[in-house]
Amino acid sequence: MGVVVSLGDGKRGQASIAPLVELTRADMGRVNELILSKAGSDVEMIPEVANHLISSGGKRLRPMLTIAAAQIFGYRGDLHVKLAASVEFMHTATLLHDDVVDESDLRRGKRTARMIWGNQASVLVGDFLLGQAFRMMVEVGSLEALDILSAAATVIAEGEVMQLDVAKNLETTEDEYLQVIRAKTAALFSAACEVGPVIASDNRSDRAALRSYGTNLGLAFQLVDDALDYGGKAETLGKNVGDDFREGKVTLPVILSYRRGSDEDRAFWKRAIEGGENGDAELQHALGLITRTGAIGDTVARARHFGGIARDALAPMPKSRHKTALLEVIDFCIDRVN
Amino acid sequence: MGVVVSLGDGKRGQASIAPLVELTRADMGRVNELILSKAGSDVEMIPEVANHLISSGGKRLRPMLTIAAAQIFGYRGDLHVKLAASVEFMHTATLLHDDVVDESDLRRGKRTARMIWGNQASVLVGDFLLGQAFRMMVEVGSLEALDILSAAATVIAEGEVMQLDVAKNLETTEDEYLQVIRAKTAALFSAACEVGPVIASDNRSDRAALRSYGTNLGLAFQLVDDALDYGGKAETLGKNVGDDFREGKVTLPVILSYRRGSDEDRAFWKRAIEGGENGDAELQHALGLITRTGAIGDTVARARHFGGIARDALAPMPKSRHKTALLEVIDFCIDRVN
């Protein structure tokens, strides 16, 4: 447990989401109020379950991106608040269902809703939040935003199903894995960013720029998450090192380490991932193989690649505090491994 | 098993949905094509799981109602086809999640998807279908229809959560139970009917009429379903007699029988429903109590009450083949117990 692997180039100062938090603070206050109000229901168990996750200290990165992606074009209305809350509800619904699918017992350092209220409540409250997300989008009244977010909902579910196939399959290629995370993670980042210009700008290239920024930021974010699972600290990560390993999840560090390993190494991975023999001793051995094959460093290098694309997506935009903050988010996502 | 209880007044000839099927046949052909196409995905498991349920011989009553509720106002476009497919996808998604929540192993006489592909796939393919439902609604482009259907999605989930509370609670009142089925069943019937006039009529009273018809038809439908669980034939019902009982579900026949029973009877119900001791001997005893207390007959009487309201909702509409067919659906839903 708690193996810390330092992987950054150490040249930059630690990047932060503080500038994004600062710029979106006022609007996020309204987003948070809306979230609490829309998680309400006369059916007592619904706000209980929903608030357990909602108040569990997530960064609310996705709704902040929606707010910033509207503000950057000088948006003055209040539709972005509803869209941001919708995005967070879609995310929360996905987490509730994910925990059921993955049989997880810990999320952000707290017991998962399914451990407290059961799988039934997690499935149904997820459905409720998804319904509320759509209702808020409908209130916004933009068919374009509805199109983007409902398409994302479908793609996310497709990604999760793809992941079921990939989960225990060590022959998964890096390309196949990227397809999975493009769907299950990057699609929502992409939609969260794109709906900003949809309500705030008439310029179609602004939409394309924010969509590309979101997609690539999402890919980088997920890859770093995967790396952290083999080298982060539980207290910063909010999950235990080796959770993915114990669940037999095939992620990029495993894919790289498996492909680069000896026959003996591959036999180990098959026993551990496919056979489910993955206790603490196996985790230590896996961490050794992953370190030796440079799999974490290269997973982060892949993340930097996508981070670079996200950066260039915003490059043509005029200099602004919002642009600077969004660029720093890229570095923040990647620097988390340090 | 196979206890058949005859409860109708026997005065009418057996009502049928044949006239509704006939009037909607051509459009339902297009709905079915759309359903198959939108259940498609490059992710192989999705169409497999979706089609298992989609092709399992459901009556497609809800989408037929949507088609008829547009046709009755002389609708000539093709948006009703997309709305009908959306409604069926919402229903299918609910069934997939329900079977996980209820841990059911049989649905419409076939093994449930979760028994074949697991809970994970059922949760995620349900999410996928819900996403596709919203995408089709967005294509229709009516914010009013989107509002109605997304509100229904939320209400259905609320109803399912309420049902978790009610499930093993024999002190549930009839009113509380009605609130549950109003949410979990009637809301989708109501929305399915209301979106017809939303795209096909400018008259707000048409919307109100179809909404009221749908709500009350849905209530009658669910109550008769509950009655059938204690006195239908497995081959017509597509589920086994006593499924609700074995799962410890509190439905109206149980609520009535419990309230009307002796102390000894109530003790039996508590052991069976709350304690989970509900085998075949207990089922026979339960059927005896339910018959003796007149609980099935009165459950069906309640269904007739709502059927009457549904009938009056359409009363002011001019005579037409569609009106006649929709009225006959009410009788069909209720006559199923004969």
XYZ file of C-alpha atoms in Angstrom, chain B:
338
model
C -49.520 -23.030 -9.341
C -52.026 -22.289 -12.030
C -54.888 -21.371 -9.763
C -57.424 -19.643 -11.970
C -59.773 -17.266 -10.283
C -62.694 -16.005 -12.331
C -63.655 -12.528 -11.320
C -65.226 -10.702 -14.238
C -68.829 -9.710 -14.328
C -69.067 -11.929 -17.392
C -71.534 -9.565 -19.086
C -69.281 -8.179 -21.777
C -67.674 -10.266 -24.495
C -63.923 -10.648 -23.974
C -62.323 -7.307 -24.855
C -59.281 -7.274 -27.089
C -56.413 -5.063 -28.147
C -56.881 -6.347 -31.712
C -58.523 -3.117 -32.946
C -55.625 -1.057 -31.512
C -53.097 -3.442 -33.051
C -54.855 -3.175 -36.422
C -55.034 0.632 -36.433
C -51.389 1.034 -35.458
C -49.982 -1.868 -37.501
C -48.291 0.123 -40.265
C -46.722 2.683 -37.932
C -45.737 0.019 -35.424
C -43.837 -1.703 -38.229
C -41.723 1.440 -38.455
C -41.452 1.677 -34.666
C -40.157 -1.891 -34.536
C -37.592 -1.197 -37.274
C -36.436 1.890 -35.403
C -36.216 -0.056 -32.145
C -34.009 -2.696 -33.751
C -31.818 -0.100 -35.406
C -31.403 2.034 -32.265
C -30.631 -1.011 -30.129
C -27.642 -1.532 -32.410
C -24.101 -0.742 -31.326
C -20.586 -1.694 -32.344
C -20.308 -3.009 -28.824
C -21.580 -6.524 -29.477
C -23.056 -7.227 -26.090
C -25.460 -4.271 -26.286
C -27.723 -5.502 -29.121
C -27.521 -9.040 -27.695
C -28.823 -8.013 -24.296
C -31.261 -5.425 -25.651
C -32.759 -7.753 -28.263
C -33.202 -10.550 -25.755
C -35.784 -8.422 -24.006
C -37.017 -6.493 -27.050
C -37.825 -9.707 -28.935
C -39.317 -11.467 -25.941
C -42.889 -10.955 -27.063
C -44.039 -7.991 -25.039
C -47.263 -6.535 -26.396
C -45.680 -3.129 -27.058
C -48.782 -1.617 -25.515
C -47.104 1.663 -24.539
C -45.724 2.572 -27.988
C -49.043 1.532 -29.568
C -50.732 4.021 -27.256
C -48.342 6.761 -28.408
C -49.054 5.988 -32.058
C -52.809 5.881 -31.514
C -52.729 9.052 -29.403
C -51.197 10.901 -32.359
C -53.324 9.219 -35.050
C -56.551 10.033 -33.242
C -55.884 13.719 -33.979
C -55.220 12.995 -37.647
C -51.435 13.217 -37.322
C -49.666 12.812 -40.664
C -45.958 13.218 -39.822
C -43.457 10.672 -38.564
C -42.375 12.099 -35.222
C -44.793 9.819 -33.387
C -42.730 6.833 -34.538
C -39.645 8.200 -32.766
C -41.597 9.076 -29.661
C -43.141 5.598 -29.573
C -39.716 3.971 -29.869
C -38.437 6.263 -27.085
C -41.293 5.198 -24.845
C -40.573 1.510 -25.463
C -36.852 2.042 -24.753
C -37.657 3.799 -21.484
C -39.853 0.834 -20.601
C -37.189 -1.707 -21.596
C -34.522 0.146 -19.608
C -36.794 0.082 -16.576
C -37.367 -3.675 -16.959
C -33.625 -4.353 -17.197
C -32.980 -2.357 -14.026
C -36.044 -3.801 -12.277
C -34.880 -7.352 -12.793
C -31.567 -6.437 -11.150
C -33.308 -4.676 -8.283
C -35.817 -7.494 -7.755
C -33.269 -10.262 -8.449
C -35.825 -11.796 -10.838
C -34.923 -14.856 -12.860
C -37.943 -14.981 -15.162
C -39.588 -12.286 -17.300
C -42.273 -12.944 -19.916
C -41.575 -16.661 -19.505
C -37.883 -16.299 -20.462
C -34.765 -16.127 -18.343
C -33.969 -12.513 -17.502
C -30.985 -10.783 -19.112
C -29.241 -10.595 -15.744
C -29.383 -14.402 -15.449
C -27.678 -14.768 -18.842
C -25.303 -11.786 -19.028
C -25.163 -10.722 -15.394
C -26.312 -7.713 -13.403
C -23.513 -5.566 -14.792
C -24.688 -5.849 -18.385
C -28.316 -5.321 -17.371
C -27.524 -2.085 -15.540
C -25.347 -0.712 -18.326
C -27.494 -1.750 -21.296
C -30.439 -0.185 -19.462
C -28.422 3.028 -19.254
C -27.606 2.762 -22.941
C -31.270 2.358 -23.911
C -32.256 5.286 -21.727
C -29.607 7.379 -23.485
C -30.894 6.273 -26.889
C -34.454 7.082 -25.815
C -33.409 10.648 -25.018
C -31.498 10.974 -28.283
C -34.608 10.009 -30.258
C -36.708 12.485 -28.269
C -34.147 15.193 -29.017
C -34.409 14.321 -32.726
C -38.153 14.890 -32.493
C -37.288 18.405 -31.378
C -40.339 19.061 -29.215
C -39.306 20.561 -25.894
C -42.792 19.846 -24.569
C -42.518 16.142 -25.367
C -38.999 16.120 -23.894
C -40.307 17.754 -20.752
C -43.080 15.186 -20.349
C -40.895 12.154 -20.985
C -37.905 13.294 -18.926
C -40.222 14.116 -16.020
C -41.680 10.617 -16.371
C -38.183 9.091 -16.215
C -37.592 10.824 -12.881
C -40.977 9.911 -11.472
C -40.569 6.247 -12.460
C -37.257 6.068 -10.596
C -38.881 7.713 -7.571
C -41.648 5.127 -7.731
C -39.149 2.285 -7.829
C -37.334 3.669 -4.793
C -40.637 4.094 -2.955
C -41.350 0.482 -3.761
C -38.157 -0.576 -1.985
C -39.634 0.881 1.195
C -43.056 -0.588 0.621
C -41.784 -3.957 -0.523
C -41.707 -5.692 2.843
C -43.902 -3.346 4.819
C -47.320 -4.832 5.507
C -48.497 -1.647 7.205
C -48.443 0.107 3.822
C -51.843 1.680 3.244
C -53.774 1.430 0.028
C -53.138 5.129 -0.537
C -49.410 4.731 -0.156
C -49.452 1.792 -2.522
C -51.400 3.770 -5.104
C -48.790 6.498 -4.884
C -46.116 3.932 -5.731
C -47.861 2.497 -8.775
C -48.916 5.945 -9.935
C -45.187 6.706 -10.143
C -43.651 3.429 -11.224
C -46.275 2.337 -13.782
C -48.906 4.970 -14.521
C -46.405 7.785 -15.183
C -45.087 6.106 -18.336
C -48.578 5.210 -19.617
C -49.529 8.813 -18.995
C -46.499 10.245 -20.814
C -46.858 7.739 -23.669
C -50.416 8.961 -24.275
C -49.815 12.673 -23.674
C -46.999 13.080 -26.205
C -49.453 12.086 -28.973
C -51.524 15.280 -28.789
C -48.368 17.286 -27.984
C -47.202 16.750 -31.556
C -50.641 16.264 -33.128
C -53.049 18.750 -31.605
C -53.019 22.428 -30.644
C -55.755 21.906 -28.129
C -54.561 21.760 -24.541
C -57.657 19.865 -23.415
C -56.661 17.051 -25.777
C -53.381 16.743 -23.885
C -55.182 16.707 -20.562
C -57.645 14.072 -21.819
C -54.951 11.717 -23.100
C -52.833 12.247 -20.000
C -55.759 11.344 -17.764
C -56.642 8.345 -19.918
C -53.024 7.108 -19.738
C -52.647 7.611 -16.000
C -55.839 5.767 -15.125
C -55.283 3.017 -17.665
C -51.825 2.532 -16.152
C -53.250 2.273 -12.642
C -55.856 -0.271 -13.776
C -53.199 -2.214 -15.685
C -50.895 -2.475 -12.666
C -53.668 -3.445 -10.249
C -54.799 -6.228 -12.562
C -51.177 -7.337 -12.876
C -51.035 -7.534 -9.094
C -54.251 -9.569 -9.038
C -52.959 -11.902 -11.743
C -49.931 -12.695 -9.642
C -52.308 -14.419 -7.227
C -54.586 -16.007 -9.785
C -53.379 -16.079 -13.368
C -51.977 -18.775 -15.554
C -48.204 -18.693 -16.066
C -48.605 -19.117 -19.833
C -50.803 -16.054 -20.245
C -49.051 -13.971 -17.641
C -45.497 -14.780 -18.685
C -44.543 -15.027 -15.058
C -45.320 -17.583 -12.376
C -48.239 -17.263 -10.034
C -46.860 -16.175 -6.699
C -43.731 -14.400 -8.005
C -44.623 -11.262 -6.074
C -45.365 -13.376 -3.008
C -42.088 -15.270 -3.175
C -40.206 -11.972 -3.545
C -42.045 -10.656 -0.494
C -43.640 -7.854 -2.494
C -46.492 -6.057 -0.843
C -49.154 -5.404 -3.500
C -52.811 -4.456 -3.165
C -54.182 -8.022 -2.806
C -51.795 -8.519 0.110
C -52.568 -5.130 1.645
C -56.305 -5.821 1.561
C -55.968 -9.396 2.806
C -53.656 -8.315 5.633
C -55.923 -5.496 6.786
C -59.042 -7.644 6.633
C -57.508 -10.737 8.233
C -57.516 -12.075 11.791
C -54.551 -11.619 14.123
C -53.508 -15.116 13.151
C -53.700 -14.244 9.448
C -51.601 -11.125 9.994
C -49.020 -13.174 11.834
C -48.882 -15.482 8.817
C -48.370 -12.563 6.445
C -45.622 -11.160 8.652
C -43.768 -14.456 8.675
C -44.180 -14.899 4.943
C -43.561 -11.378 3.642
C -41.250 -9.867 6.247
C -39.562 -13.091 7.289
C -39.154 -14.413 3.775
C -40.532 -17.875 4.632
C -42.550 -18.088 1.462
C -42.432 -21.506 -0.189
C -45.189 -23.411 -1.993
C -47.096 -24.337 1.176
C -47.114 -20.687 2.217
C -48.255 -19.656 -1.260
C -51.240 -22.021 -1.059
C -52.121 -20.608 2.355
C -51.756 -17.051 1.056
C -54.010 -17.815 -1.920
C -56.592 -19.174 0.509
C -56.494 -16.018 2.641
C -56.648 -13.762 -0.386
C -59.664 -15.634 -1.752
C -61.418 -15.685 1.623
C -60.993 -11.952 2.193
C -62.199 -11.097 -1.318
C -58.900 -9.296 -1.884
C -58.567 -10.208 -5.560
C -62.114 -9.301 -6.454
C -61.707 -5.955 -4.755
C -58.324 -5.295 -6.325
C -60.008 -5.773 -9.688
C -62.889 -3.573 -8.527
C -60.343 -0.834 -7.806
C -58.928 -1.378 -11.285
C -62.437 -0.964 -12.729
C -62.762 2.301 -10.827
C -59.687 3.709 -12.559
C -60.805 2.187 -15.838
C -64.000 4.193 -15.515
C -62.044 7.415 -15.054
C -59.948 6.594 -18.123
C -63.166 6.030 -20.074
C -64.632 9.375 -19.032
C -61.377 11.140 -19.892
C -62.013 10.285 -23.543
C -65.798 10.739 -23.372
C -65.954 14.249 -24.867
C -63.944 13.223 -27.933
C -65.829 12.630 -31.177
C -66.616 9.039 -32.064
C -63.855 7.393 -34.089
C -62.306 3.988 -34.618
C -59.331 5.132 -32.563
C -61.506 6.202 -29.675
C -63.329 2.877 -29.727
C -60.038 0.986 -29.831
C -58.581 2.976 -26.914
C -61.712 2.377 -24.858
C -61.523 -1.337 -25.572
C -57.921 -1.370 -24.283
C -59.285 -0.436 -20.864
C -61.573 -3.455 -20.858
C -58.812 -5.651 -22.239
C -56.495 -4.691 -19.374
C -59.162 -5.524 -16.824
C -60.576 -8.626 -18.532
C -57.155 -10.290 -18.426
C -58.099 -11.721 -15.036
C -60.872 -13.824 -16.576
